Short mmCIF file of C-alpha atoms and ligand atoms in Angstrom, two decimals:
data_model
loop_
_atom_site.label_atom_id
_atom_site.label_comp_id
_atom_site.label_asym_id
_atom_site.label_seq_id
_atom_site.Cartn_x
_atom_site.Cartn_y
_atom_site.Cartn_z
CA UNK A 1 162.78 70.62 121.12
CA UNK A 2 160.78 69.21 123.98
CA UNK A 3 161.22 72.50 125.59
CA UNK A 4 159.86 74.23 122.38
CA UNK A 5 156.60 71.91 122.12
CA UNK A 6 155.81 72.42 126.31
CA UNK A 7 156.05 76.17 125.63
CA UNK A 8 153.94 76.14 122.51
CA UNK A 9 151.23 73.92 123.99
CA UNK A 10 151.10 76.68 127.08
CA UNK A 11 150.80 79.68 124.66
CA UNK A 12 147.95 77.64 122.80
CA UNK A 13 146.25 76.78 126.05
CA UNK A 14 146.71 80.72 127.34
CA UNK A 15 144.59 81.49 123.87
CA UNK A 16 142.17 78.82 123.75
CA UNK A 17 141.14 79.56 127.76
CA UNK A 18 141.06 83.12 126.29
CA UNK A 19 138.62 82.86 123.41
CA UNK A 20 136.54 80.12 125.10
CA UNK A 21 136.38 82.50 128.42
CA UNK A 22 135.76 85.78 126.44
CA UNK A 23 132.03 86.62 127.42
CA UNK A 24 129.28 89.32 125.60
CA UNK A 25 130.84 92.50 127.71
CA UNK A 26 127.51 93.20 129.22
CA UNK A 27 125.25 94.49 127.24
CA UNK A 28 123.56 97.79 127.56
CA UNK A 29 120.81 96.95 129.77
CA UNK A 30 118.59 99.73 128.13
CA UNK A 31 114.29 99.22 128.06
CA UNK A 32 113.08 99.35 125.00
CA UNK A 33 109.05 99.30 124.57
CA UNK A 34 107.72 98.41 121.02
CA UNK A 35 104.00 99.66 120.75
CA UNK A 36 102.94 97.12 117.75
CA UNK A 37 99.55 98.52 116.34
CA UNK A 38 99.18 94.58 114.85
CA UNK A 39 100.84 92.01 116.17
CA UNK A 40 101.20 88.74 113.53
CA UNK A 41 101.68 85.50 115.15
CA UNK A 42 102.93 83.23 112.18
CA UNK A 43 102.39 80.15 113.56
CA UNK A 44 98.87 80.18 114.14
CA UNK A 45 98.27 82.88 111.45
CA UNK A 46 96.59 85.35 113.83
CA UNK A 47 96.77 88.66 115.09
CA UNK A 48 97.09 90.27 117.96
CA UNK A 49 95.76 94.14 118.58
CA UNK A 50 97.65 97.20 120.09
CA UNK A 51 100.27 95.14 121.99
CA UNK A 52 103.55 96.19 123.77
CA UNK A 53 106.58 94.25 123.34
CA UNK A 54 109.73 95.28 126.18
CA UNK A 55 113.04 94.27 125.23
CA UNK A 56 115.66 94.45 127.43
CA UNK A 57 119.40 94.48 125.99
CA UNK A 58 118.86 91.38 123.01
CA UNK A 59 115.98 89.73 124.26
CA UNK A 60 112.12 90.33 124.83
CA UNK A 61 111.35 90.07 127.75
CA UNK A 62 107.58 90.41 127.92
CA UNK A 63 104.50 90.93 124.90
CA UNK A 64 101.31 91.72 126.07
CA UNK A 65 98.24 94.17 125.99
CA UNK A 66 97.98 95.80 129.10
CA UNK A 67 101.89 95.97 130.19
CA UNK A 68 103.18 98.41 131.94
CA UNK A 69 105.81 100.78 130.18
CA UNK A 70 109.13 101.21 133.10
CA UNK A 71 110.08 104.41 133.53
CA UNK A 72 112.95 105.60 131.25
CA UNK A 73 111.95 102.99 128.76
CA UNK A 74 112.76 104.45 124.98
CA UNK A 75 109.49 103.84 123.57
CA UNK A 76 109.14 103.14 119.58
CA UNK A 77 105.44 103.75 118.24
CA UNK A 78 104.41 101.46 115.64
CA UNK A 79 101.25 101.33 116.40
CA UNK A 80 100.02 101.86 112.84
CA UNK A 81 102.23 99.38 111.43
CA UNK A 82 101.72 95.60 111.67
CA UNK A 83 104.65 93.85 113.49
CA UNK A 84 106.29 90.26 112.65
CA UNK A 85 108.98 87.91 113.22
CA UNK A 86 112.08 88.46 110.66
CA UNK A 87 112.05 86.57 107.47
CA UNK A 88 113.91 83.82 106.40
CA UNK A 89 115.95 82.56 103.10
CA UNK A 90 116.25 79.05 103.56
CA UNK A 91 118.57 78.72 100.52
CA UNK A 92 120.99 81.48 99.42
CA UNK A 93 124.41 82.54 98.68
CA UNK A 94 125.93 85.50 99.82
CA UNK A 95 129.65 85.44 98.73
CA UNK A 96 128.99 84.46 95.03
CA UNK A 97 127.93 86.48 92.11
CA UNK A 98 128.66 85.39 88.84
CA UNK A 99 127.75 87.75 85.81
CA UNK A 100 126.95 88.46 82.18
CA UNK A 101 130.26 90.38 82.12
CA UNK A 102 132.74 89.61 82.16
CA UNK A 103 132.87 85.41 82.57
CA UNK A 104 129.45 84.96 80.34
CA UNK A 105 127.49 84.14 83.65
CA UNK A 106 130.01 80.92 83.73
CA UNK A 107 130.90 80.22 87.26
CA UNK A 108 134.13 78.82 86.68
CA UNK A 109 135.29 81.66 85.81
CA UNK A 110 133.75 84.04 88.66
CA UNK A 111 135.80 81.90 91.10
CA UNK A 112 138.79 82.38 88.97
CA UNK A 113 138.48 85.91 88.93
CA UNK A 114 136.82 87.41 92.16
CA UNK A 115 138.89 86.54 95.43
CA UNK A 116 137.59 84.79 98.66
CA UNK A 117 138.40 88.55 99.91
CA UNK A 118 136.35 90.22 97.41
CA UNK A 119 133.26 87.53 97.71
CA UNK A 120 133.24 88.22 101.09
CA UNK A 121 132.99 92.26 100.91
CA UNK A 122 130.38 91.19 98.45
CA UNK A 123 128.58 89.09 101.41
CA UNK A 124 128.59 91.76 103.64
CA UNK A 125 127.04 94.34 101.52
CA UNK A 126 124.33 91.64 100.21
CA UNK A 127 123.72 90.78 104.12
CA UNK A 128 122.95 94.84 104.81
CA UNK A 129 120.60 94.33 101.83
CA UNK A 130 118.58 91.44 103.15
CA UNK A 131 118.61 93.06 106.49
CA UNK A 132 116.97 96.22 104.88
CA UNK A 133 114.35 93.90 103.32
CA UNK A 134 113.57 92.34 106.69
CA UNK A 135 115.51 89.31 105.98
CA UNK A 136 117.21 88.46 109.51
CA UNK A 137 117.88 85.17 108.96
CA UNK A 138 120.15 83.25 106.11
CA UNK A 139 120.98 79.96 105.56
CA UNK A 140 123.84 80.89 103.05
CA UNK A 141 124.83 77.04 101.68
CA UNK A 142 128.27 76.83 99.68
CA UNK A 143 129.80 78.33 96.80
CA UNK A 144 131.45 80.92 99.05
CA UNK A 145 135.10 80.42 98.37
CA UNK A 146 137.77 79.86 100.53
CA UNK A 147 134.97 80.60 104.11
CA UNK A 148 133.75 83.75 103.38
CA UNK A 149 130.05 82.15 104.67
CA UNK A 150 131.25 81.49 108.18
CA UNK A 151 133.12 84.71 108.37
CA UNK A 152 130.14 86.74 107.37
CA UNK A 153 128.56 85.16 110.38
CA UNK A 154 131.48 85.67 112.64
CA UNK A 155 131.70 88.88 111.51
CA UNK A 156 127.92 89.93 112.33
CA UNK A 157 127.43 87.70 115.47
CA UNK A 158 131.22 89.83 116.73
CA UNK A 159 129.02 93.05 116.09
CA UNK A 160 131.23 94.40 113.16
CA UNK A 161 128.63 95.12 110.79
CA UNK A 162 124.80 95.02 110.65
CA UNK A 163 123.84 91.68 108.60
CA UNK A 164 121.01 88.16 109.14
CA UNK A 165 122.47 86.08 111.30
CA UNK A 166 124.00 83.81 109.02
CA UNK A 167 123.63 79.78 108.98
CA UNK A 168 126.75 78.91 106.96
CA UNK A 169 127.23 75.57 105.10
CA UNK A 170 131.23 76.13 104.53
CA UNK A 171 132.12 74.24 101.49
CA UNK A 172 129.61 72.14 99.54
CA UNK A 173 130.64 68.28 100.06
CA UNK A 174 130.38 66.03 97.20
CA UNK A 175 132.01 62.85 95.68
CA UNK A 176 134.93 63.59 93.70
CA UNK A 177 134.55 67.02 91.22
CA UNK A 178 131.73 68.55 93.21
CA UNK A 179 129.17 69.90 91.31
CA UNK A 180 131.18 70.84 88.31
CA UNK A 181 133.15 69.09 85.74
CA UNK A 182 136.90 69.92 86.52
CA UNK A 183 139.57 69.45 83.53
CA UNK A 184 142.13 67.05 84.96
CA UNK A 185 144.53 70.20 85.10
CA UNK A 186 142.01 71.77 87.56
CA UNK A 187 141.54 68.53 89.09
CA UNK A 188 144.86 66.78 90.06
CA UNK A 189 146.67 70.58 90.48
CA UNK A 190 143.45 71.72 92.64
CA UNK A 191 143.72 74.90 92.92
CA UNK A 192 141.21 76.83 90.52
CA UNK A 193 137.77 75.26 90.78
CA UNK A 194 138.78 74.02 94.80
CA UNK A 195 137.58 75.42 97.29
CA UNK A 196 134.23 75.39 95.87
CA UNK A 197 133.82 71.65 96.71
CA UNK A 198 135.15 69.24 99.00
CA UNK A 199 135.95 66.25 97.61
CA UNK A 200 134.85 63.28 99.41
CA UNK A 201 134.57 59.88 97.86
CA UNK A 202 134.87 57.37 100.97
CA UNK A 203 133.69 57.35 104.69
CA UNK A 204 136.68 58.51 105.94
CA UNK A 205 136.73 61.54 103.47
CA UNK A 206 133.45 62.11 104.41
CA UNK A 207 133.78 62.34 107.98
CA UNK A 208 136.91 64.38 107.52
CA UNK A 209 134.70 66.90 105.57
CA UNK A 210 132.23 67.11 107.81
CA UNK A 211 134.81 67.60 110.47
CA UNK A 212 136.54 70.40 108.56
CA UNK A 213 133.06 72.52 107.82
CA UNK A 214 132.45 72.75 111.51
CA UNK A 215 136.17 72.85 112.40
CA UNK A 216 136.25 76.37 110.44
CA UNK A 217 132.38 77.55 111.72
CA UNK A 218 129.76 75.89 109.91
CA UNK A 219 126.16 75.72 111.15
CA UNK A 220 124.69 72.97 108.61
CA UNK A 221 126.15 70.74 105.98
CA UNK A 222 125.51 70.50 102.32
CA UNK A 223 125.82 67.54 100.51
CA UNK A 224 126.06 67.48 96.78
CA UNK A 225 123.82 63.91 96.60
CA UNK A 226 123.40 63.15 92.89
CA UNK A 227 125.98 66.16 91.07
CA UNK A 228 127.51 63.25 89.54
CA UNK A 229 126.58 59.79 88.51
CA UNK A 230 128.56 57.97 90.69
CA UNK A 231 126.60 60.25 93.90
CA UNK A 232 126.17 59.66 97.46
CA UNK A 233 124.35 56.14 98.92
CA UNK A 234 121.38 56.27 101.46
CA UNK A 235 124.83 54.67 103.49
CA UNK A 236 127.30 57.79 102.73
CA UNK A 237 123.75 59.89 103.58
CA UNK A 238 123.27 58.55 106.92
CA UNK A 239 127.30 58.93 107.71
CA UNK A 240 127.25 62.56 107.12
CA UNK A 241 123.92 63.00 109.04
CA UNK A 242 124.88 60.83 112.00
CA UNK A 243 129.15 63.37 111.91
CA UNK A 244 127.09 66.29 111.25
CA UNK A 245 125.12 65.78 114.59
CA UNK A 246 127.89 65.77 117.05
CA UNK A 247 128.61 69.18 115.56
CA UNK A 248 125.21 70.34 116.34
CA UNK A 249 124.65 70.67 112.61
CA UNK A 250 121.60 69.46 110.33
CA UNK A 251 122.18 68.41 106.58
CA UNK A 252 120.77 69.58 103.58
CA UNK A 253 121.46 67.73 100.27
CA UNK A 254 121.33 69.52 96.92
CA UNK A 255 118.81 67.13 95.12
CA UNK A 256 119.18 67.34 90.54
CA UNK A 257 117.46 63.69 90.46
CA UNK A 258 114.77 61.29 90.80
CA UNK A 259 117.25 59.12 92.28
CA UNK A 260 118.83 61.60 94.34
CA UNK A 261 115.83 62.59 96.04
CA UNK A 262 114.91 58.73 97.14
CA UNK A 263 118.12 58.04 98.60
CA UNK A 264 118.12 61.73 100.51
CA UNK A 265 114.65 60.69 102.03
CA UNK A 266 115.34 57.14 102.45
CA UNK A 267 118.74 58.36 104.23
CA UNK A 268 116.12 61.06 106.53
CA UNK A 269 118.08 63.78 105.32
CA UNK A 270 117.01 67.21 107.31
CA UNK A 271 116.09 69.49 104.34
CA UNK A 272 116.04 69.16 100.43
CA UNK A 273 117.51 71.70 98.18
CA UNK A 274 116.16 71.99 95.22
CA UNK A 275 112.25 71.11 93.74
CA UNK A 276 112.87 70.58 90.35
CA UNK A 277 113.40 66.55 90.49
CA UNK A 278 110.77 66.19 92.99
CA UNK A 279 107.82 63.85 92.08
CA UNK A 280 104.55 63.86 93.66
CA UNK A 281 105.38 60.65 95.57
CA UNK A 282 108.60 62.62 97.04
CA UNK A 283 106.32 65.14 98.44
CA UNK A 284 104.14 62.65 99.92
CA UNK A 285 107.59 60.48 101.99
CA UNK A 286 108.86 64.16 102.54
CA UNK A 287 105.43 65.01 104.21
CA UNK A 288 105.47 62.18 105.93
CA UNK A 289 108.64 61.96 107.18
CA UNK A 290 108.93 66.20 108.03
CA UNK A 291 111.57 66.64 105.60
CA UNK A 292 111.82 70.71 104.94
CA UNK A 293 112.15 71.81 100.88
CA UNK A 294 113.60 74.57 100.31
CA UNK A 295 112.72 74.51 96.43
CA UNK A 296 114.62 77.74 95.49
CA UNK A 297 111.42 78.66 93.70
CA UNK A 298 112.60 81.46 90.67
CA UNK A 299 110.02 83.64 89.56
CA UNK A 300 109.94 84.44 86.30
CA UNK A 301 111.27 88.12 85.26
CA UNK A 302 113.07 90.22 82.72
CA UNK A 303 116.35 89.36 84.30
CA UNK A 304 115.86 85.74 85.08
CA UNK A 305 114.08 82.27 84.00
CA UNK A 306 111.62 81.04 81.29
CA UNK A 307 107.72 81.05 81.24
CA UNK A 308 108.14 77.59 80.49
CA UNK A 309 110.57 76.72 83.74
CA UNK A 310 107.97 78.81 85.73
CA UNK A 311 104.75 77.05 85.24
CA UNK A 312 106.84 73.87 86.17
CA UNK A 313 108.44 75.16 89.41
CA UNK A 314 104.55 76.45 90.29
CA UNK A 315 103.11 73.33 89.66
CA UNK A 316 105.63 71.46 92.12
CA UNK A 317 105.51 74.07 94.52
CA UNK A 318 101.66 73.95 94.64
CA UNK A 319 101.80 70.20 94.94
CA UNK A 320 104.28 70.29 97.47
CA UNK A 321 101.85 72.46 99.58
CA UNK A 322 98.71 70.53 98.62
CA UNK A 323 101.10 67.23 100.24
CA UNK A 324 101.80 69.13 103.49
CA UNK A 325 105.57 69.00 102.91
CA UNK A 326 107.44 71.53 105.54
CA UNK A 327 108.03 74.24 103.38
CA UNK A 328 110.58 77.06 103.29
CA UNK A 329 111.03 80.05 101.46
CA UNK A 330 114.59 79.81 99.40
CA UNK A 331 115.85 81.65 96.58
CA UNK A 332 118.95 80.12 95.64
CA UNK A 333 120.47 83.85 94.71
CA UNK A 334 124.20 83.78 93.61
CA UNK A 335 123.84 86.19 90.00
CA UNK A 336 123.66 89.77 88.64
CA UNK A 337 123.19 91.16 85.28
CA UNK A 338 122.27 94.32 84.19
CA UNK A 339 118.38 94.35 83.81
CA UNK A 340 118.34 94.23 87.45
CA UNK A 341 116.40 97.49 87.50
CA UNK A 342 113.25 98.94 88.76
CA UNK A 343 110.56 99.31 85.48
CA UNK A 344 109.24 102.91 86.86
CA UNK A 345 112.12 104.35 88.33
CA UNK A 346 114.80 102.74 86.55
CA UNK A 347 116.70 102.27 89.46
CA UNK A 348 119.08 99.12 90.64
CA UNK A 349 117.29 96.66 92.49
CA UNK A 350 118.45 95.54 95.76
CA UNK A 351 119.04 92.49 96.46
CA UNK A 352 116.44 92.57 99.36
CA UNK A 353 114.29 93.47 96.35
CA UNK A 354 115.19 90.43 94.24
CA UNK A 355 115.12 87.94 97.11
CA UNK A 356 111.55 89.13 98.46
CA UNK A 357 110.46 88.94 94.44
CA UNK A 358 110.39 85.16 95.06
CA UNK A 359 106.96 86.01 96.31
CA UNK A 360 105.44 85.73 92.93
CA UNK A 361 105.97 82.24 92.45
CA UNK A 362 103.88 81.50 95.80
CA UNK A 363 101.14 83.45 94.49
CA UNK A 364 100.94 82.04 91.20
CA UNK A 365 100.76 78.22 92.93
CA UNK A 366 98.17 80.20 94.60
CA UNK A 367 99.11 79.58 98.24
CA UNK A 368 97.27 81.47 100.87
CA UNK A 369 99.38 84.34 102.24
CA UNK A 370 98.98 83.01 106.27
CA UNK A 371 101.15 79.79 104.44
CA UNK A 372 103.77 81.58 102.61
CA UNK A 373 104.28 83.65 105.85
CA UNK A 374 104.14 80.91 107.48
CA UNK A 375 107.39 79.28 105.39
CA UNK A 376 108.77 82.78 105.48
CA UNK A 377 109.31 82.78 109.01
CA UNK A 378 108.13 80.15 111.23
CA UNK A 379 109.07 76.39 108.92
CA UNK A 380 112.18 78.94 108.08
CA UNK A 381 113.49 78.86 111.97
CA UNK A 382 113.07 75.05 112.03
CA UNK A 383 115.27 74.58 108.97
CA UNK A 384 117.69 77.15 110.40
CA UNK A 385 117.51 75.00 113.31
CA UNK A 386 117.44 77.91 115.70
CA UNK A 387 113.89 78.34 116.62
CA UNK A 388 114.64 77.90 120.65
CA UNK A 389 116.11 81.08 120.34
CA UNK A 390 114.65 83.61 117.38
CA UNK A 391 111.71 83.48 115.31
CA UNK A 392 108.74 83.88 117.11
CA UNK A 393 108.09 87.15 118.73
CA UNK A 394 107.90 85.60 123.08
CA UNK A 395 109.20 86.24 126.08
CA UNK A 396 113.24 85.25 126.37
CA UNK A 397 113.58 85.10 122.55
CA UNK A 398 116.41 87.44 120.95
CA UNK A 399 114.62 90.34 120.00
CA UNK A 400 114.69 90.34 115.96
CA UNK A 401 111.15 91.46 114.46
CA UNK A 402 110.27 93.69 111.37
CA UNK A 403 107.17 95.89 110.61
CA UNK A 404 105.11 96.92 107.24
CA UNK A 405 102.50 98.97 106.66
CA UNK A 406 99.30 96.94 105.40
CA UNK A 407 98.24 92.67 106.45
CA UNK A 408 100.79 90.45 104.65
CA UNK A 409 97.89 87.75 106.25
CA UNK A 410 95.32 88.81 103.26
CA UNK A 411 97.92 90.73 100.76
CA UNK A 412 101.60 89.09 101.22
CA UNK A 413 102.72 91.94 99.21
CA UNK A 414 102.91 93.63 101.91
CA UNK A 415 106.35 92.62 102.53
CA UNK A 416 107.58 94.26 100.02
CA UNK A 417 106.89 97.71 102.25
CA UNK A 418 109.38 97.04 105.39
CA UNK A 419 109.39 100.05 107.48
CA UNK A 420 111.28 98.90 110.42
CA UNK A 421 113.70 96.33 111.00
CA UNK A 422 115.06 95.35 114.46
CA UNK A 423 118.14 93.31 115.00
CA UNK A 424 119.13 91.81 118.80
CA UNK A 425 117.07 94.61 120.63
CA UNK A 426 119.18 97.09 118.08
CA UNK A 427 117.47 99.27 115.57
CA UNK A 428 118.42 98.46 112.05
CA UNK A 429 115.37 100.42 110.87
CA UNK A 430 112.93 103.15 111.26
CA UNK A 431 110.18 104.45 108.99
CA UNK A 432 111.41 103.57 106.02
CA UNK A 433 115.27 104.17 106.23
CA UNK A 434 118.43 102.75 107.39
CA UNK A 435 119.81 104.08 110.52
CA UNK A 436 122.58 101.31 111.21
CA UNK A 437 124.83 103.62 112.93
CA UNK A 438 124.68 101.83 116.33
CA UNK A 439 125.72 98.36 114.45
CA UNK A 440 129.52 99.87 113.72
CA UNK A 441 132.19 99.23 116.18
CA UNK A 442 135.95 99.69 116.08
CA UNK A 443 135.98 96.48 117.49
CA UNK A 444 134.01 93.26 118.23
CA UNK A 445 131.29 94.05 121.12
CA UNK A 446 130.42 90.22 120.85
CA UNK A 447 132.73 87.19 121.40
CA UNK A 448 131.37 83.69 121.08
CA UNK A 449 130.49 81.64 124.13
CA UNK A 450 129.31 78.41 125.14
CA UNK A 451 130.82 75.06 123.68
CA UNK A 452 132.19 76.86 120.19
CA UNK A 453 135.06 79.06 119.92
CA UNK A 454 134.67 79.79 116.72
ZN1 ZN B 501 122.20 76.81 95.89
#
């Protein structure tokens, strides 16, 4: 037996020396030159004229006016486009659709009837989507099934498939039931409604949960804070922030109450999901304190919400921008029905067309464009938590930037027109269509490195 156990613990230290040594193979060393006719800094809200961007394998590697092109360089002309960092969804949900048919848009039963397997398929085709609407970054936050989140991002970051790099929750964490009300046959047998949620009702659980998310490839935690009565303390809060941290992971907490929403900020929770329960004095600790919203913000259309919901979510969104709270663009997407459909062509909308609707809820709280870009892309890296290495378009950053025809500065509509799309140095993109060819791989052209393995 002790023979058995030596031999085992060699085999597993043979693999895990294997995956933690298995570096990038190197990567094509190819010049690229990008001649950007406009060049949008989001930050400041400027713009810079006629500038060359190199990019060398993933990275830029200069940006600049007067650079000069090297020899054998592939050069790509936009110079009568206006160039940008990637967007961001703050808040979405990749390997979750629930429906009008056949489960009645009840989402007990979509995670009775579509498969972890099938969810994630569903991810991946929703992640070429967002891509194609110059989405390039997601933070996709539960409701994913049995990990389909943090194998969508092992699955782009490994070079399978073209996709956002992905900032995956794992499975939502909340006191016992989640954030649905379980039948005590769902409950004590737990396996129908689980693994939606992770139950976690004491410190212990809570650390273990916390440990688990990352354990299987999370990138942030969500905490249900108020789904039930009995919720999470400013105490539990702080726990999960303070676990979450050694992990090199940020929490968000889904946020349904008053309450909720003062023991999140109290606790200096990292971002809030969810505006509706936010009050004016929220806005004002949130401001304060740098907390990031990412309000999910629906829009108003023939396939989803209310007029009446609508003029409530403008009228927090607008006074969460007149407070100065860190905002984010978030949609919250996770449904389908069958109005989905563009009103002069008639065809489906994508879901890069849905997300980037979200738009028209920022221009009807009347927010300046050079804002809403700037929660689009910029506040959007922060939340994501990875803006040492992408967002901005500057020297040793990966190389992920988009490009439209027209100024999304004065007209954010713009946006909606994304002619190119670049993805690690790799073109996703070009005038107008998809050419993801280089993106597929028989194999992974990518393995992890640094401190995670997974
Ligand atoms: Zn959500």
């Amino acid at each position: 037996m002790r023979k058995l156990m030596v031999a085992i613990y060699l085999l597993l230290g043979v693999v895990m020396t294997g995956v933690a040594f298995a570096q990038s193979p190197s990567q094509p060393s190819a010049i690229t030159a990008i001649k950007a006719g406009r060049l949008i800094d989001p930050e400041t809200g400027t713009v810079a004229i006629n500038q060359t961007v190199l990019i060398q394998g993933e990275r830029i590697t200069a940006v600049g006016s007067n650079l000069a092109i090297p020899a054998g360089a592939t050069v790509i002309d936009l110079s009568k486009l206006t160039v940008l960092p990637g967007l961001v969804d703050a808040h979405t949900h990749m390997a979750l659709t629930y429906k009008e048919q056949p489960e009645n848009n009840y989402y007990y039963l979509t995670v009775v009837m579509d498969s972890t397997a099938l969810r994630a398929i569903q991810a991946a085709s929703n992640g070429i989507q967002l891509l194609n609407s110059g989405f390039t970054v997601i933070r996709d936050v539960g409701n994913n099934g049995l990990y389909a989140d943090t194998a969508l991002r092992q699955a782009i970051e490994q070079g399978w498939l073209p996709g956002p790099t992905v900032i995956p929750s794992g499975i939502i964490i909340g006191g016992t039931g989640g954030q649905l009300w379980p039948t005590p046959e769902m409950y004590k047998r737990h396996n129908i409604v689980y693994p939606e949620y992770l139950d976690a009702n004491t410190p212990d659980e809570i650390i273990r949960a916390v440990r688990e998310n990352m354990l299987f490839g999370a990138r942030t935690i969500k905490l249900c804070i108020d789904c039930k009565p009995w919720g999470y303390s400013v105490d539990d809060i702080k726990l999960a922030i303070g676990e979450a941290a050694k992990g090199g992971c940020k929490v968000e907490g889904h946020v349904q109450t008053p309450e909720g929403a003062q023991r999140a900020i109290d606790a200096g929770i990292y971002i809030i999901g969810h505006g509706n329960a936010l009050t004016p004095e929220h806005h004002r600790q949130m401001a304060e304190k740098g907390i990031f919203l990412a309000g999910t913000d629906t829009p108003f259309t023939k396939y989803r919400g209310s007029e009446q919901a609508f003029r409530q979510t403008v009228a927090k969104l607008r006074d969460a921008w007149e407070k100065k709270v860190p905002l984010t663009f978030s949609t919250d997407f996770d449904y389908w029905n069958d109005r989905m459909k563009d009103d002069k062509t008639g065809e489906w909308l994508s879901r890069g067309d849905l997300t980037i609707a979200f738009i028209e809820t920022w221009k009807a709280a009347n927010i300046p464009p050079a804002d809403i870009l700037r929660a689009m892309t910029i506040n959007g890296y922060r939340a994501a938590d990875i803006i040492k290495e992408r967002g901005p378009i500057k020297t040793g950053m990966f190389a992920d930037m988009i490009a439209v025809t027209g100024d999304p500065l004065t007209d954010i509509d713009a946006l909606r027109n994304v002619q190119f799309v670049m993805k690690n140095g790799m073109v996703f993109k070009k005038d107008g269509l998809m050419t993801p060819e280089k993106f597929f791989h028989p194999g992974p052209v990518r393995m992890p490195s640094g401190r995670w393995t997974r």
